[in-house]
Short mmCIF file of C-alpha atoms and ligand atoms in Angstrom, two decimals:
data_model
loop_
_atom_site.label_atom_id
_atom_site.label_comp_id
_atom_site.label_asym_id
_atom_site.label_seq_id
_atom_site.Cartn_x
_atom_site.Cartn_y
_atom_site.Cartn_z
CA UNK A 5 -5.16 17.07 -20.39
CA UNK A 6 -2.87 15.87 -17.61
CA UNK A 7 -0.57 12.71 -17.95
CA UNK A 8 -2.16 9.97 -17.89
CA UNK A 9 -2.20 6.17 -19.24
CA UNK A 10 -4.97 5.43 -21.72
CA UNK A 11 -6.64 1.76 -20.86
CA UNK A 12 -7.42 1.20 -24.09
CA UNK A 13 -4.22 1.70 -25.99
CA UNK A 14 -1.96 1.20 -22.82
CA UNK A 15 -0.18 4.32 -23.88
CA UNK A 16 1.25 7.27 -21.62
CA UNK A 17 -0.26 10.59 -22.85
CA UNK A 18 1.33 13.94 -22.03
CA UNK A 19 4.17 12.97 -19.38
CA UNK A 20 6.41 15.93 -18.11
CA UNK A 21 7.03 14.07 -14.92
CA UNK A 22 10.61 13.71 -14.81
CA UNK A 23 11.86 17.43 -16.89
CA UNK A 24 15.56 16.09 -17.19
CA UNK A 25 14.03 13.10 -19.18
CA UNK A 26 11.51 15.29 -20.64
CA UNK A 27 14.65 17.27 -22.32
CA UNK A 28 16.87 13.80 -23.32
CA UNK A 29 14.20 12.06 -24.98
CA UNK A 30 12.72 11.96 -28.63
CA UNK A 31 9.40 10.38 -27.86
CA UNK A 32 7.75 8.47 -24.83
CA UNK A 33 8.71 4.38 -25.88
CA UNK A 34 5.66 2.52 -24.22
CA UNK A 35 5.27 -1.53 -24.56
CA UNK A 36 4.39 -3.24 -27.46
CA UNK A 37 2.91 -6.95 -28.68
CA UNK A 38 -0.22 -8.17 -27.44
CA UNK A 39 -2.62 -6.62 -25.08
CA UNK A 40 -3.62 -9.43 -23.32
CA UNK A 41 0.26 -11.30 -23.50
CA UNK A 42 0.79 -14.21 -21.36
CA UNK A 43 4.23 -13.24 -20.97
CA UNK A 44 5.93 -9.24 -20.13
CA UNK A 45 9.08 -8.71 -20.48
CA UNK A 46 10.27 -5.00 -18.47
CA UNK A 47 13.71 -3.70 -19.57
CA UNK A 48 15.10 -0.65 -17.69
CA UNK A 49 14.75 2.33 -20.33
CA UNK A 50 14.98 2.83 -23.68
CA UNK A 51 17.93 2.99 -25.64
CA UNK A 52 19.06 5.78 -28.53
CA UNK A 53 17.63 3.28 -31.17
CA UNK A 54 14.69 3.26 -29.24
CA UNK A 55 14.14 6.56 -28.44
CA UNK A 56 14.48 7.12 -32.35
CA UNK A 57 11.80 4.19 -33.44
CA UNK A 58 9.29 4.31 -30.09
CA UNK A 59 9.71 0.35 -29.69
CA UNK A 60 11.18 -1.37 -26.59
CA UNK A 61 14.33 -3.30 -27.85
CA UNK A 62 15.22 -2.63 -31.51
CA UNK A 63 18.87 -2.09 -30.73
CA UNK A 64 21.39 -4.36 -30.36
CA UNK A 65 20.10 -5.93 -26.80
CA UNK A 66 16.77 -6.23 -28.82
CA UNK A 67 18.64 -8.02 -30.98
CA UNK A 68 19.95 -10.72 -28.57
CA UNK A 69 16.32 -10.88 -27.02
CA UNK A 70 14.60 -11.73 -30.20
CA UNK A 71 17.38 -14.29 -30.54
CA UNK A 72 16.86 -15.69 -27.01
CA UNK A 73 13.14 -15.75 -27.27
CA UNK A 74 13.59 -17.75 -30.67
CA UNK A 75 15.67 -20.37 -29.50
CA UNK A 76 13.44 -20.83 -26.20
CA UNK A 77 10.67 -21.47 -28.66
CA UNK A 78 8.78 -18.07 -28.39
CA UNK A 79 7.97 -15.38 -30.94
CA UNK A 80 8.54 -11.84 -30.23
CA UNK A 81 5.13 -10.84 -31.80
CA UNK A 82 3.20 -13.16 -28.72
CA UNK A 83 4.63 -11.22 -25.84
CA UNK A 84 4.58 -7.89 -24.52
CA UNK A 85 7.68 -6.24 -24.42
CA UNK A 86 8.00 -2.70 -22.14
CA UNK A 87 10.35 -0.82 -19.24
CA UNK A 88 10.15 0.70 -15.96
CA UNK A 89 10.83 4.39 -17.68
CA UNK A 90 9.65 5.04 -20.64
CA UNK A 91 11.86 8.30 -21.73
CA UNK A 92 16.03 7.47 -22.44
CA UNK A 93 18.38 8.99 -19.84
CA UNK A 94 20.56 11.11 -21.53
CA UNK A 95 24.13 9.62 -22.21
CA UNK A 96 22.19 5.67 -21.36
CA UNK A 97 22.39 6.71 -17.48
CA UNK A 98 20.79 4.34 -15.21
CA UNK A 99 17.51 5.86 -13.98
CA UNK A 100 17.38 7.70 -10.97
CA UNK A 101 15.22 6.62 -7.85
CA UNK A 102 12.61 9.43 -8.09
CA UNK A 103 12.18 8.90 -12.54
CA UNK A 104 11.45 5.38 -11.91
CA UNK A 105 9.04 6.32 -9.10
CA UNK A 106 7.75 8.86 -11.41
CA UNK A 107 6.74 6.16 -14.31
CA UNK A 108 5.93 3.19 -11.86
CA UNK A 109 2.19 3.63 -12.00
CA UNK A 110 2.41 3.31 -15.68
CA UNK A 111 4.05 0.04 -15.37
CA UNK A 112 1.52 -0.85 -12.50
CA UNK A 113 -1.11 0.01 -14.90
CA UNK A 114 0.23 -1.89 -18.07
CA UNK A 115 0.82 -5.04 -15.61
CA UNK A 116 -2.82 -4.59 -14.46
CA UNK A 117 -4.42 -4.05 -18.02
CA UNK A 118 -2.18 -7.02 -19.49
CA UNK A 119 -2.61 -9.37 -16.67
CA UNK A 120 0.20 -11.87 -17.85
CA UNK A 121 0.96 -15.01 -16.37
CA UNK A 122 4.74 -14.52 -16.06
CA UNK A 123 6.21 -10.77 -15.94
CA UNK A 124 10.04 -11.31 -16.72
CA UNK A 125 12.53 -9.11 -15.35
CA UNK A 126 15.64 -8.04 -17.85
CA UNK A 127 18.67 -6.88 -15.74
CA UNK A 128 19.29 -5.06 -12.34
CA UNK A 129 17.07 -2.54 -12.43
CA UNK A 130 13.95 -3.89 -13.31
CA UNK A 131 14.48 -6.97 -11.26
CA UNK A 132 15.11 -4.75 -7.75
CA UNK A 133 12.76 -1.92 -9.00
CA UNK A 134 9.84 -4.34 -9.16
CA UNK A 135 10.26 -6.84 -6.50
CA UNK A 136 11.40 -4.02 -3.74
CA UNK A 137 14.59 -5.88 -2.60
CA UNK A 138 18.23 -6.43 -3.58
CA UNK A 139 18.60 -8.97 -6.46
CA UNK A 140 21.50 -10.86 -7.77
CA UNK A 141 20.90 -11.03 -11.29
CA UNK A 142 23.19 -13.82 -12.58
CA UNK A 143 22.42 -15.85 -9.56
CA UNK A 144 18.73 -15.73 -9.35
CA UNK A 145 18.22 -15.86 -12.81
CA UNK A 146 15.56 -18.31 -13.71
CA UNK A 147 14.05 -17.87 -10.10
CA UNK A 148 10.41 -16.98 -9.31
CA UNK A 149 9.37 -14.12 -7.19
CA UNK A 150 6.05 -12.36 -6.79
CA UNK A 151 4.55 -8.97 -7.38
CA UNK A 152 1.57 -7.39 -5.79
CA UNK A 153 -0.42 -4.75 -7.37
CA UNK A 154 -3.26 -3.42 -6.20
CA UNK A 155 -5.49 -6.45 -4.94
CA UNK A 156 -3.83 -8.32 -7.88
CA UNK A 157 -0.61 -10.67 -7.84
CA UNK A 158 1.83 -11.90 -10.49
CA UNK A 159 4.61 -14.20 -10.34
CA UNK A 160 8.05 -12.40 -11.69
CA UNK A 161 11.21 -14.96 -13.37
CA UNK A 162 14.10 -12.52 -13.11
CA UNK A 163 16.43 -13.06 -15.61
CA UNK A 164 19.62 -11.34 -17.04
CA UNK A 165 19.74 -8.51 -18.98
CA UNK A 166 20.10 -9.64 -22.80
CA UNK A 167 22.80 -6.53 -23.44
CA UNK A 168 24.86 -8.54 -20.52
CA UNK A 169 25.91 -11.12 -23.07
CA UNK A 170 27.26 -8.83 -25.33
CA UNK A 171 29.80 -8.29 -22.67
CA UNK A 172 29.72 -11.56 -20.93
CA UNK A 173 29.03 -13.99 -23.56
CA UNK A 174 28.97 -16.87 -21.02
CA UNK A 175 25.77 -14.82 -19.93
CA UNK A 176 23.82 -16.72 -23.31
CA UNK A 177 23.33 -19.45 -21.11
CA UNK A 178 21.96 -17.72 -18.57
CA UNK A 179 19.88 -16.00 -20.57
CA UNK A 180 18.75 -18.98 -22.59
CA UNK A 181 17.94 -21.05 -19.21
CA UNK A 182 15.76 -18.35 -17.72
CA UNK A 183 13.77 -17.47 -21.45
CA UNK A 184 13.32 -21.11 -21.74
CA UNK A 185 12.17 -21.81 -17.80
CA UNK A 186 9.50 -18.48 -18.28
CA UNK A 187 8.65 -20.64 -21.78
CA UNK A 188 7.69 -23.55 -20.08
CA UNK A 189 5.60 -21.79 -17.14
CA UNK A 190 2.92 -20.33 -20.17
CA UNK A 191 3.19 -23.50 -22.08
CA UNK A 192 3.77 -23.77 -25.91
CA UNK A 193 0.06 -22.47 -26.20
CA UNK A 194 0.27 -20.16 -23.66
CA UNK A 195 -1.43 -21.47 -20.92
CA UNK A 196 0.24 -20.80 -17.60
CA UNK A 197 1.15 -23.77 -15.82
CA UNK A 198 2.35 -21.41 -13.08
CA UNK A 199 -0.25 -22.51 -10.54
CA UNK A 200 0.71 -20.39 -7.22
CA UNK A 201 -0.86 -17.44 -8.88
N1 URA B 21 17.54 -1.81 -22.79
C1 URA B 21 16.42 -1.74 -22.04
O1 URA B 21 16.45 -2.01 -20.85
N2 URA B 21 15.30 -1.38 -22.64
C2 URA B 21 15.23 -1.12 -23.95
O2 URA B 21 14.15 -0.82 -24.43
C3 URA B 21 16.40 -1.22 -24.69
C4 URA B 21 17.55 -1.57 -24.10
#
């Protein structure tokens, strides 16, 4: 059968889209947590550790997030966790223009399926890949943008990338501000309170 993403397990079947990727990776990493998440979090790619376990964010930035979500109150097992390509670069690259064209449907499809009331961005890529213009990470972290899909619309918190405070630790803050602002906009029982949308 030809590549597709099932509905029902919001899986990618079959993908040879991108051969370079098709070559570097172990496995396809799709999203995991809850099908019907309030909040998605979309990293860039997956990682070596991820490649190896087929989980978004087991490695060391996983690490950080599960911290960050902690201390802004949330559990890692209530959101949806996933990335704009779904096969690791070889050597970590950054993903080129026409691979994260090649797996944006997926992510169009998974946003669609999931239908969460905040979709937060982690890093660069993720941030300018979804929202079609130049973002400055550090500064606009904790902002809200929007999304359009289809005839459907989500708002988008951009934050920093959680592996950008392994670096920069006076990122945490940044990090911690923007986890805890996308906190409050689903609400400690995760209703949205995010009422533009
Ligand atoms: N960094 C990402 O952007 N995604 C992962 O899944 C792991 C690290």
């Amino acid at each position: 059968m030809d590549d597709h993403f099932d509905s029902e397990t919001l899986c990618v079947e079959g993908c040879t889209r991108c051969s370079e990727l098709v070559e570097s990776r172990g496995q396809i990493v799709d999203g995991t947590g809850p099908a019907d998440a309030d909040l998605l979090f979309v990293g860039e790619a997956p990682g070596a550790n991820e490649d190896e376990q087929g989980e978004p964010f087991v490695g060391r930035s996983g690490g950080v997030l599960d911290d960050a979500l902690r201390e802004a109150g949330l559990d890692r097992a209530d959101v949806r966790i996933t990335n704009c390509v779904r096969c690791r670069p070889p050597e970590n690259r950054d993903p080129t223009v026409e691979e994260l064209a090649n797996c944006r449907g997926y992510l169009e499809s998974e946003i669609t399926a999931v239908d969460p009331a905040l979709v937060v961005t982690l890093g660069k890529v993720p941030a300018e890949h979804l929202l079609e213009r130049s973002v400055a990470v550090t500064s606009e972290a904790g902002d809200i943008d929007s999304l359009a899909v289809g005839t459907g619309r989500w708002p988008v918190l951009v934050s920093v990338h959680p592996a950008a405070t392994l670096y920069d630790p006076g990122q945490r803050e940044t990090l911690a501000a923007a986890l805890e602002r996308a906190a409050e906009h689903t609400g400690s029982g995760g209703q949205s309170t995010f009422d533009a949308f």
